[in-house]
Amino acid sequence: MDPARLTYMANQIARNLAPQGEAAAVDLTCQHLRDFWDPRMKAAILAGDRLGLDPIARAAVERLALPTS
Amino acid sequence: MGYERQADFGTPEVRSDTAVTLRIDGREATVPAGTSVMRAAAECGGSIPSLCATDSLEAFGSCRMCLVEIEGARGLPASCTTPVAQGMVVHTQSERLARVRRGVMELYISDHPLDCLTCSANNDCELQDTAAEVGLRDVRYGYAGANHLGAPTDGSNPYFDFDPSKCIVCSRCVRACDEVQGTLALTIDGRGFASVVSAGQAGDDFLSSECVSCGACVAACPTATLQEKAVKDIGKPERAVVTTCAYCGVGCTFRAELRGEQLVRMVPWKDGKANRGHSCVKGRFAWGYANHQDRILKPMIRESIEQPWREVSWEEALTYTAGKLNGIKARHGARALGGITSSRCTNEEVWLVQKLVRSGFGSNNVDTCARVCHSPTGYGLSKTYGTSAGTQDFDSVMDADVVLVIGANPTDGHPVFASRLKRRLRQGAKLIVIDPRRIDLVRSPHIEAAHHLALQPGTNVAVLTAMAHVIVTEGLADEAFIRERCDWDEYQDWARFVADERHSPERLEAVTRVPAQTLREAARLYATGGPDWASAQRNKPNAAIYYGLGVTEHSQGSSTVMAIANLAMATGNIGRAGVGVNPLRGQNNVQGSCDMGSFPHELPGYRHISNGDVRASFEADWGVALDPEPGLRINTMLDAAIDGSFRAIYIQGEDILQSDPNTHHVAAGLKAMELVIVHDLFLNETANYAHVFLPGSTFLEKTGTFTNAERRVQMVRKVMEPANGLEDWQVTQELARAMGLGWDYTDSGQIMDEIARLTPSFAGVSHARLDAEGSLQWPVNDAHPDGSPIMHVDGFVRGKGKFIVTDYVPTDEKTGPRFPLLLTTGRILSQYNVGAQTRRTANTVWHAEDLLEIHPLDAENRGIKEGAWVRLASRTGETTLRATVTDRVAPGVVYTTFHHPATQANVVTTEFSDWATNCPEYKVTAVQVLPSNGPTDWQESYASWSEKSRRIAVEPAE
């Protein structure tokens, strides 16, 4: 999967969830990726360099890397 | 059912809590107060002769046939216009009445041709029946006097003729056009003996008039004056089957009337709860595609898309395809396979395709065309209310006092609902339209919107937030409702957010281009019913929101749906008749295809694939393990195909090449796949990239169910054998069996039983119940045994209604010096979606090509004249089409439809999409429009590729 496209998608999700407050937006963005992204998309964004990610999206991707409890 | 007319009670049903008892010809009848004597007589088994009365229209009292004697009343009152009274004694038959009626009939017949035996309405004519009822034997006046017998027939409409020589000027057609359809295209021209039915202005014929060919006048005509051409050509039908239309999400019930297996006509069914006896030009007339010569009836395969197609047997096609699928799965894993379910197929068929993908292919890579239309509705309404569907039934609109239409063009997209809406508006309900274009509802005969907010495309969230700002800051929110039904803390967070000065209409005017004062007045009207309301009797007006793809097909589609949901909660407009949030669904079964688990992240009934309990219930029933991870969406399937990790797709009844954005990208994705299976009626555009073609069956050739926009599950019934040999669910079953799955459904009712077993909201649905009850609105289960016309009545499905803060985020699609205009897209009444069906009917007479609407100012700046060829270019691609210059669109905005493959409007649209669901942003593309003198390179190369790709090898003669 094209990393630039996935980065764009993650940033767009984060940007639209941002009005809910930063902490909630990070939670919701991470949950959104878990709920709606195919495994290869998740793997690709986790493997990417994350430089293009906005702060909320980056924090969400970092959280995505953690095992779910 | 044999062929007989549906019962006609003469005048409309009246609802009243008061019952009135009277005697009619010695029979006692008890009916609601306000009922006509005519209807009361019909309800207790009698029949009063009449010509100008029919129960779809208000009583008119013009034909003087339905006179009755009422004891104690003077003269002979018309039974259609006389309401019943307690203790009334009515005589409908007497020597005096017979004499008067015969005299009236004699006058009618003195100016009517006596060609009954050769008339196309012979034995299906109310005039003929009535003449028989009154016992007319002779016409004393002769036939030599002045008459209308030589009046020429108007055959301009492709589907029906108007033969004025047979007209009795009962005005039923004119009243049907006024009351039922609401177009007011017909009138009675002239006076007295010179009175004639006239379409449009003097000099117009039916085709050139404003007539929208809905067929209401044809259905209302008591003679052969307005009649389907097919009846003239074929003859009177001999049997009838009640079924459901396969066009838009309104889901009209029709009676298919046939001779043998030949369809003669589709007549709207008065007991259909979605359409209440009305129809539009598509459902009523545009069914000729079903037997069009382009239909492919034999399976075909080819190794590569460069080769011509080769016709093969079903067995060879299925064995070949299953072998390929199993091979790709073995080499690349289950997640390399996927499918697309069809929103035009039945629930049962959709169920099997997603079951095949999940349990046979072994992935969750299943998606449906709702991805590109209403996926934000599912997301937005489930987050806020807890269910992925509209809140009301269509009847609800008749209780609405204020109607807000946003991003929808009901008169073109959902015409039968639009007629109901217009009827309510004529009764006095107020209308607010939010749309970049001046759609017909803004101003048409007897209809005028109180406010038209002609916003800049892409600013829906800004407009709705500004409306919320007005409602909150002016104290118009319904706090009692919110405290009772919603999460109060979340409301306060939301209210604080929208009340911020930066969300005021004045501040946002620069972005939305909606004058702040207009926006404020619209918000007040929605919340309060307007300044006149205080003096009205009820405390609280009912305000309803209806929306369409102008809401969802944006990069903020889901946010807009949530903003709409917030607005309805904030004003307490949820949970009763006349209010609600109503998505107008595009395709006949788009609601159903979503319900049936067509999304890659959820199992049927909108339950997430990660939910172990839900997964376990399916695993136990299907006997396989399911992938717990969400799968790919259509657009990411294409991305993954280019990437090499997605290799095979089964597409049922969906033309993604034409309907999905950025045609080049779709083509590249399809080209990259090893196996593209297209299951369709026609070699559609997607089939140009396919390796296997499985012929499909039409809605006339199968039994199953469709679910319309009001969650109404209705039967689709087979009226003829499938021309391709198999119903679509059987094709999917055979493919599954060829892959080694042991499916053995013997009829589609068994599939519905499985749906009910595994989907709680469908627990009470079965074909037997639908046959008995007509239709059911889900949820149908222990809590709602008779279904749910209105949702969230006692509380939201999710518990407390959830306010979600949404903020305007501008789309990344920007205008600039190279692309200064915004293109928005839509549809037109006579055509449907990609046009695969309607282009293969005479509907092309109304819309033979896609046109680009451009404002006179923008046209003049570019030297573009009406009808000129123009080049429409975006950052993604370019195409050419003809322009029409109109001030329906604002300066800076252009508009077109996507019904014709030669235009391919989606070559121009971009891949920007809704943040939450990836629903494409069809409604906003930055473009330039310039004069042109011919097709683009892409159009030429695609046309030649398309022709080459559709070749079918000719078997050598032995």
JSON list of C-alpha atoms in Angstrom, two decimals, chain B residues 309-419:
[
{"chain": "B", "resi": 309, "resn": "TRP", "atom": "CA", "xyz": [-14.85, -13.41, -25.04]},
{"chain": "B", "resi": 310, "resn": "ARG", "atom": "CA", "xyz": [-15.60, -17.12, -25.46]},
{"chain": "B", "resi": 311, "resn": "GLU", "atom": "CA", "xyz": [-19.09, -18.42, -24.67]},
{"chain": "B", "resi": 312, "resn": "VAL", "atom": "CA", "xyz": [-19.02, -21.51, -22.47]},
{"chain": "B", "resi": 313, "resn": "SER", "atom": "CA", "xyz": [-21.44, -23.68, -20.53]},
{"chain": "B", "resi": 314, "resn": "TRP", "atom": "CA", "xyz": [-22.35, -22.79, -16.97]},
{"chain": "B", "resi": 315, "resn": "GLU", "atom": "CA", "xyz": [-20.40, -25.82, -15.80]},
{"chain": "B", "resi": 316, "resn": "GLU", "atom": "CA", "xyz": [-17.23, -24.83, -17.63]},
{"chain": "B", "resi": 317, "resn": "ALA", "atom": "CA", "xyz": [-17.49, -21.21, -16.48]},
{"chain": "B", "resi": 318, "resn": "LEU", "atom": "CA", "xyz": [-18.01, -22.14, -12.84]},
{"chain": "B", "resi": 319, "resn": "THR", "atom": "CA", "xyz": [-15.33, -24.84, -12.77]},
{"chain": "B", "resi": 320, "resn": "TYR", "atom": "CA", "xyz": [-12.85, -22.50, -14.45]},
{"chain": "B", "resi": 321, "resn": "THR", "atom": "CA", "xyz": [-13.65, -19.64, -12.09]},
{"chain": "B", "resi": 322, "resn": "ALA", "atom": "CA", "xyz": [-13.60, -21.74, -8.93]},
{"chain": "B", "resi": 323, "resn": "GLY", "atom": "CA", "xyz": [-10.27, -23.27, -9.99]},
{"chain": "B", "resi": 324, "resn": "LYS", "atom": "CA", "xyz": [-8.78, -19.81, -10.51]},
{"chain": "B", "resi": 325, "resn": "LEU", "atom": "CA", "xyz": [-10.12, -18.55, -7.17]},
{"chain": "B", "resi": 326, "resn": "ASN", "atom": "CA", "xyz": [-8.83, -21.56, -5.25]},
{"chain": "B", "resi": 327, "resn": "GLY", "atom": "CA", "xyz": [-5.47, -21.26, -7.00]},
{"chain": "B", "resi": 328, "resn": "ILE", "atom": "CA", "xyz": [-5.05, -17.58, -6.14]},
{"chain": "B", "resi": 329, "resn": "LYS", "atom": "CA", "xyz": [-6.10, -18.27, -2.56]},
{"chain": "B", "resi": 330, "resn": "ALA", "atom": "CA", "xyz": [-3.51, -21.08, -2.29]},
{"chain": "B", "resi": 331, "resn": "ARG", "atom": "CA", "xyz": [-0.74, -18.91, -3.70]},
{"chain": "B", "resi": 332, "resn": "HIS", "atom": "CA", "xyz": [-1.52, -15.51, -2.17]},
{"chain": "B", "resi": 333, "resn": "GLY", "atom": "CA", "xyz": [-3.73, -16.18, 0.81]},
{"chain": "B", "resi": 334, "resn": "ALA", "atom": "CA", "xyz": [-7.38, -15.46, 1.49]},
{"chain": "B", "resi": 335, "resn": "ARG", "atom": "CA", "xyz": [-6.89, -11.72, 1.82]},
{"chain": "B", "resi": 336, "resn": "ALA", "atom": "CA", "xyz": [-5.98, -11.51, -1.88]},
{"chain": "B", "resi": 337, "resn": "LEU", "atom": "CA", "xyz": [-9.64, -12.27, -2.74]},
{"chain": "B", "resi": 338, "resn": "GLY", "atom": "CA", "xyz": [-12.73, -10.15, -2.38]},
{"chain": "B", "resi": 339, "resn": "GLY", "atom": "CA", "xyz": [-16.15, -9.26, -3.69]},
{"chain": "B", "resi": 340, "resn": "ILE", "atom": "CA", "xyz": [-18.59, -6.44, -4.25]},
{"chain": "B", "resi": 341, "resn": "THR", "atom": "CA", "xyz": [-22.26, -7.01, -3.50]},
{"chain": "B", "resi": 342, "resn": "SER", "atom": "CA", "xyz": [-24.96, -5.30, -5.51]},
{"chain": "B", "resi": 343, "resn": "SER", "atom": "CA", "xyz": [-27.40, -2.75, -4.18]},
{"chain": "B", "resi": 344, "resn": "ARG", "atom": "CA", "xyz": [-29.64, -3.73, -7.09]},
{"chain": "B", "resi": 345, "resn": "CYS", "atom": "CA", "xyz": [-29.82, -7.38, -6.12]},
{"chain": "B", "resi": 346, "resn": "THR", "atom": "CA", "xyz": [-32.02, -8.88, -3.42]},
{"chain": "B", "resi": 347, "resn": "ASN", "atom": "CA", "xyz": [-31.16, -9.20, 0.25]},
{"chain": "B", "resi": 348, "resn": "GLU", "atom": "CA", "xyz": [-30.87, -12.92, -0.24]},
{"chain": "B", "resi": 349, "resn": "GLU", "atom": "CA", "xyz": [-28.40, -12.47, -3.10]},
{"chain": "B", "resi": 350, "resn": "VAL", "atom": "CA", "xyz": [-26.32, -9.94, -1.19]},
{"chain": "B", "resi": 351, "resn": "TRP", "atom": "CA", "xyz": [-26.28, -12.28, 1.80]},
{"chain": "B", "resi": 352, "resn": "LEU", "atom": "CA", "xyz": [-24.86, -15.09, -0.30]},
{"chain": "B", "resi": 353, "resn": "VAL", "atom": "CA", "xyz": [-22.15, -12.95, -1.90]},
{"chain": "B", "resi": 354, "resn": "GLN", "atom": "CA", "xyz": [-20.88, -11.72, 1.47]},
{"chain": "B", "resi": 355, "resn": "LYS", "atom": "CA", "xyz": [-21.17, -15.25, 2.83]},
{"chain": "B", "resi": 356, "resn": "LEU", "atom": "CA", "xyz": [-19.14, -16.53, -0.12]},
{"chain": "B", "resi": 357, "resn": "VAL", "atom": "CA", "xyz": [-16.46, -13.91, 0.50]},
{"chain": "B", "resi": 358, "resn": "ARG", "atom": "CA", "xyz": [-16.29, -14.45, 4.26]},
{"chain": "B", "resi": 359, "resn": "SER", "atom": "CA", "xyz": [-16.73, -18.21, 4.43]},
{"chain": "B", "resi": 360, "resn": "GLY", "atom": "CA", "xyz": [-15.49, -19.31, 0.99]},
{"chain": "B", "resi": 361, "resn": "PHE", "atom": "CA", "xyz": [-12.81, -16.82, 0.02]},
{"chain": "B", "resi": 362, "resn": "GLY", "atom": "CA", "xyz": [-11.93, -16.55, 3.72]},
{"chain": "B", "resi": 363, "resn": "SER", "atom": "CA", "xyz": [-11.48, -12.76, 3.88]},
{"chain": "B", "resi": 364, "resn": "ASN", "atom": "CA", "xyz": [-13.59, -9.78, 4.88]},
{"chain": "B", "resi": 365, "resn": "ASN", "atom": "CA", "xyz": [-12.85, -7.98, 1.61]},
{"chain": "B", "resi": 366, "resn": "VAL", "atom": "CA", "xyz": [-16.47, -7.33, 0.82]},
{"chain": "B", "resi": 367, "resn": "ASP", "atom": "CA", "xyz": [-17.92, -3.96, -0.01]},
{"chain": "B", "resi": 368, "resn": "THR", "atom": "CA", "xyz": [-20.90, -2.53, -1.83]},
{"chain": "B", "resi": 369, "resn": "CYS", "atom": "CA", "xyz": [-21.86, 0.53, -3.79]},
{"chain": "B", "resi": 370, "resn": "ALA", "atom": "CA", "xyz": [-23.04, 2.18, -0.58]},
{"chain": "B", "resi": 371, "resn": "ARG", "atom": "CA", "xyz": [-19.33, 2.88, -0.19]},
{"chain": "B", "resi": 372, "resn": "VAL", "atom": "CA", "xyz": [-19.76, 5.52, -2.85]},
{"chain": "B", "resi": 373, "resn": "CYS", "atom": "CA", "xyz": [-23.16, 6.82, -1.74]},
{"chain": "B", "resi": 374, "resn": "HIS", "atom": "CA", "xyz": [-24.48, 6.42, 1.79]},
{"chain": "B", "resi": 375, "resn": "SER", "atom": "CA", "xyz": [-21.64, 4.88, 3.80]},
{"chain": "B", "resi": 376, "resn": "PRO", "atom": "CA", "xyz": [-21.38, 8.16, 5.81]},
{"chain": "B", "resi": 377, "resn": "THR", "atom": "CA", "xyz": [-25.06, 7.74, 6.73]},
{"chain": "B", "resi": 378, "resn": "GLY", "atom": "CA", "xyz": [-24.31, 4.37, 8.25]},
{"chain": "B", "resi": 379, "resn": "TYR", "atom": "CA", "xyz": [-21.32, 5.72, 10.13]},
{"chain": "B", "resi": 380, "resn": "GLY", "atom": "CA", "xyz": [-22.85, 9.01, 11.26]},
{"chain": "B", "resi": 381, "resn": "LEU", "atom": "CA", "xyz": [-26.23, 7.74, 12.40]},
{"chain": "B", "resi": 382, "resn": "SER", "atom": "CA", "xyz": [-24.81, 4.71, 14.16]},
{"chain": "B", "resi": 383, "resn": "LYS", "atom": "CA", "xyz": [-22.40, 6.91, 16.16]},
{"chain": "B", "resi": 384, "resn": "THR", "atom": "CA", "xyz": [-25.07, 9.43, 17.17]},
{"chain": "B", "resi": 385, "resn": "TYR", "atom": "CA", "xyz": [-28.30, 7.38, 17.39]},
{"chain": "B", "resi": 386, "resn": "GLY", "atom": "CA", "xyz": [-27.09, 3.80, 17.41]},
{"chain": "B", "resi": 387, "resn": "THR", "atom": "CA", "xyz": [-28.54, 2.55, 14.14]},
{"chain": "B", "resi": 388, "resn": "SER", "atom": "CA", "xyz": [-27.40, 2.83, 10.54]},
{"chain": "B", "resi": 389, "resn": "ALA", "atom": "CA", "xyz": [-30.67, 3.88, 8.95]},
{"chain": "B", "resi": 390, "resn": "GLY", "atom": "CA", "xyz": [-33.24, 6.61, 8.60]},
{"chain": "B", "resi": 391, "resn": "THR", "atom": "CA", "xyz": [-35.65, 7.24, 11.43]},
{"chain": "B", "resi": 392, "resn": "GLN", "atom": "CA", "xyz": [-39.05, 7.52, 9.69]},
{"chain": "B", "resi": 393, "resn": "ASP", "atom": "CA", "xyz": [-41.39, 5.98, 7.18]},
{"chain": "B", "resi": 394, "resn": "PHE", "atom": "CA", "xyz": [-42.40, 7.99, 4.09]},
{"chain": "B", "resi": 395, "resn": "ASP", "atom": "CA", "xyz": [-45.91, 8.55, 5.47]},
{"chain": "B", "resi": 396, "resn": "SER", "atom": "CA", "xyz": [-44.28, 10.65, 8.18]},
{"chain": "B", "resi": 397, "resn": "VAL", "atom": "CA", "xyz": [-43.79, 13.56, 5.78]},
{"chain": "B", "resi": 398, "resn": "MET", "atom": "CA", "xyz": [-47.54, 14.17, 5.83]},
{"chain": "B", "resi": 399, "resn": "ASP", "atom": "CA", "xyz": [-47.18, 15.21, 9.49]},
{"chain": "B", "resi": 400, "resn": "ALA", "atom": "CA", "xyz": [-44.20, 17.51, 8.93]},
{"chain": "B", "resi": 401, "resn": "ASP", "atom": "CA", "xyz": [-44.63, 21.25, 9.41]},
{"chain": "B", "resi": 402, "resn": "VAL", "atom": "CA", "xyz": [-41.14, 22.25, 8.35]},
{"chain": "B", "resi": 403, "resn": "VAL", "atom": "CA", "xyz": [-39.07, 20.25, 5.89]},
{"chain": "B", "resi": 404, "resn": "LEU", "atom": "CA", "xyz": [-35.35, 20.80, 5.48]},
{"chain": "B", "resi": 405, "resn": "VAL", "atom": "CA", "xyz": [-33.98, 19.29, 2.26]},
{"chain": "B", "resi": 406, "resn": "ILE", "atom": "CA", "xyz": [-30.22, 19.26, 2.10]},
{"chain": "B", "resi": 407, "resn": "GLY", "atom": "CA", "xyz": [-28.09, 17.87, -0.69]},
{"chain": "B", "resi": 408, "resn": "ALA", "atom": "CA", "xyz": [-30.98, 16.04, -2.27]},
{"chain": "B", "resi": 409, "resn": "ASN", "atom": "CA", "xyz": [-33.01, 16.60, -5.39]},
{"chain": "B", "resi": 410, "resn": "PRO", "atom": "CA", "xyz": [-36.07, 14.49, -4.68]},
{"chain": "B", "resi": 411, "resn": "THR", "atom": "CA", "xyz": [-38.05, 15.44, -7.77]},
{"chain": "B", "resi": 412, "resn": "ASP", "atom": "CA", "xyz": [-35.33, 13.83, -9.89]},
{"chain": "B", "resi": 413, "resn": "GLY", "atom": "CA", "xyz": [-33.75, 11.25, -7.60]},
{"chain": "B", "resi": 414, "resn": "HIS", "atom": "CA", "xyz": [-36.75, 10.09, -5.53]},
{"chain": "B", "resi": 415, "resn": "PRO", "atom": "CA", "xyz": [-39.72, 11.33, -7.53]},
{"chain": "B", "resi": 416, "resn": "VAL", "atom": "CA", "xyz": [-42.47, 9.35, -5.84]},
{"chain": "B", "resi": 417, "resn": "PHE", "atom": "CA", "xyz": [-41.41, 10.58, -2.41]},
{"chain": "B", "resi": 418, "resn": "ALA", "atom": "CA", "xyz": [-41.11, 14.09, -3.88]},
{"chain": "B", "resi": 419, "resn": "SER", "atom": "CA", "xyz": [-44.75, 13.94, -4.90]}
]
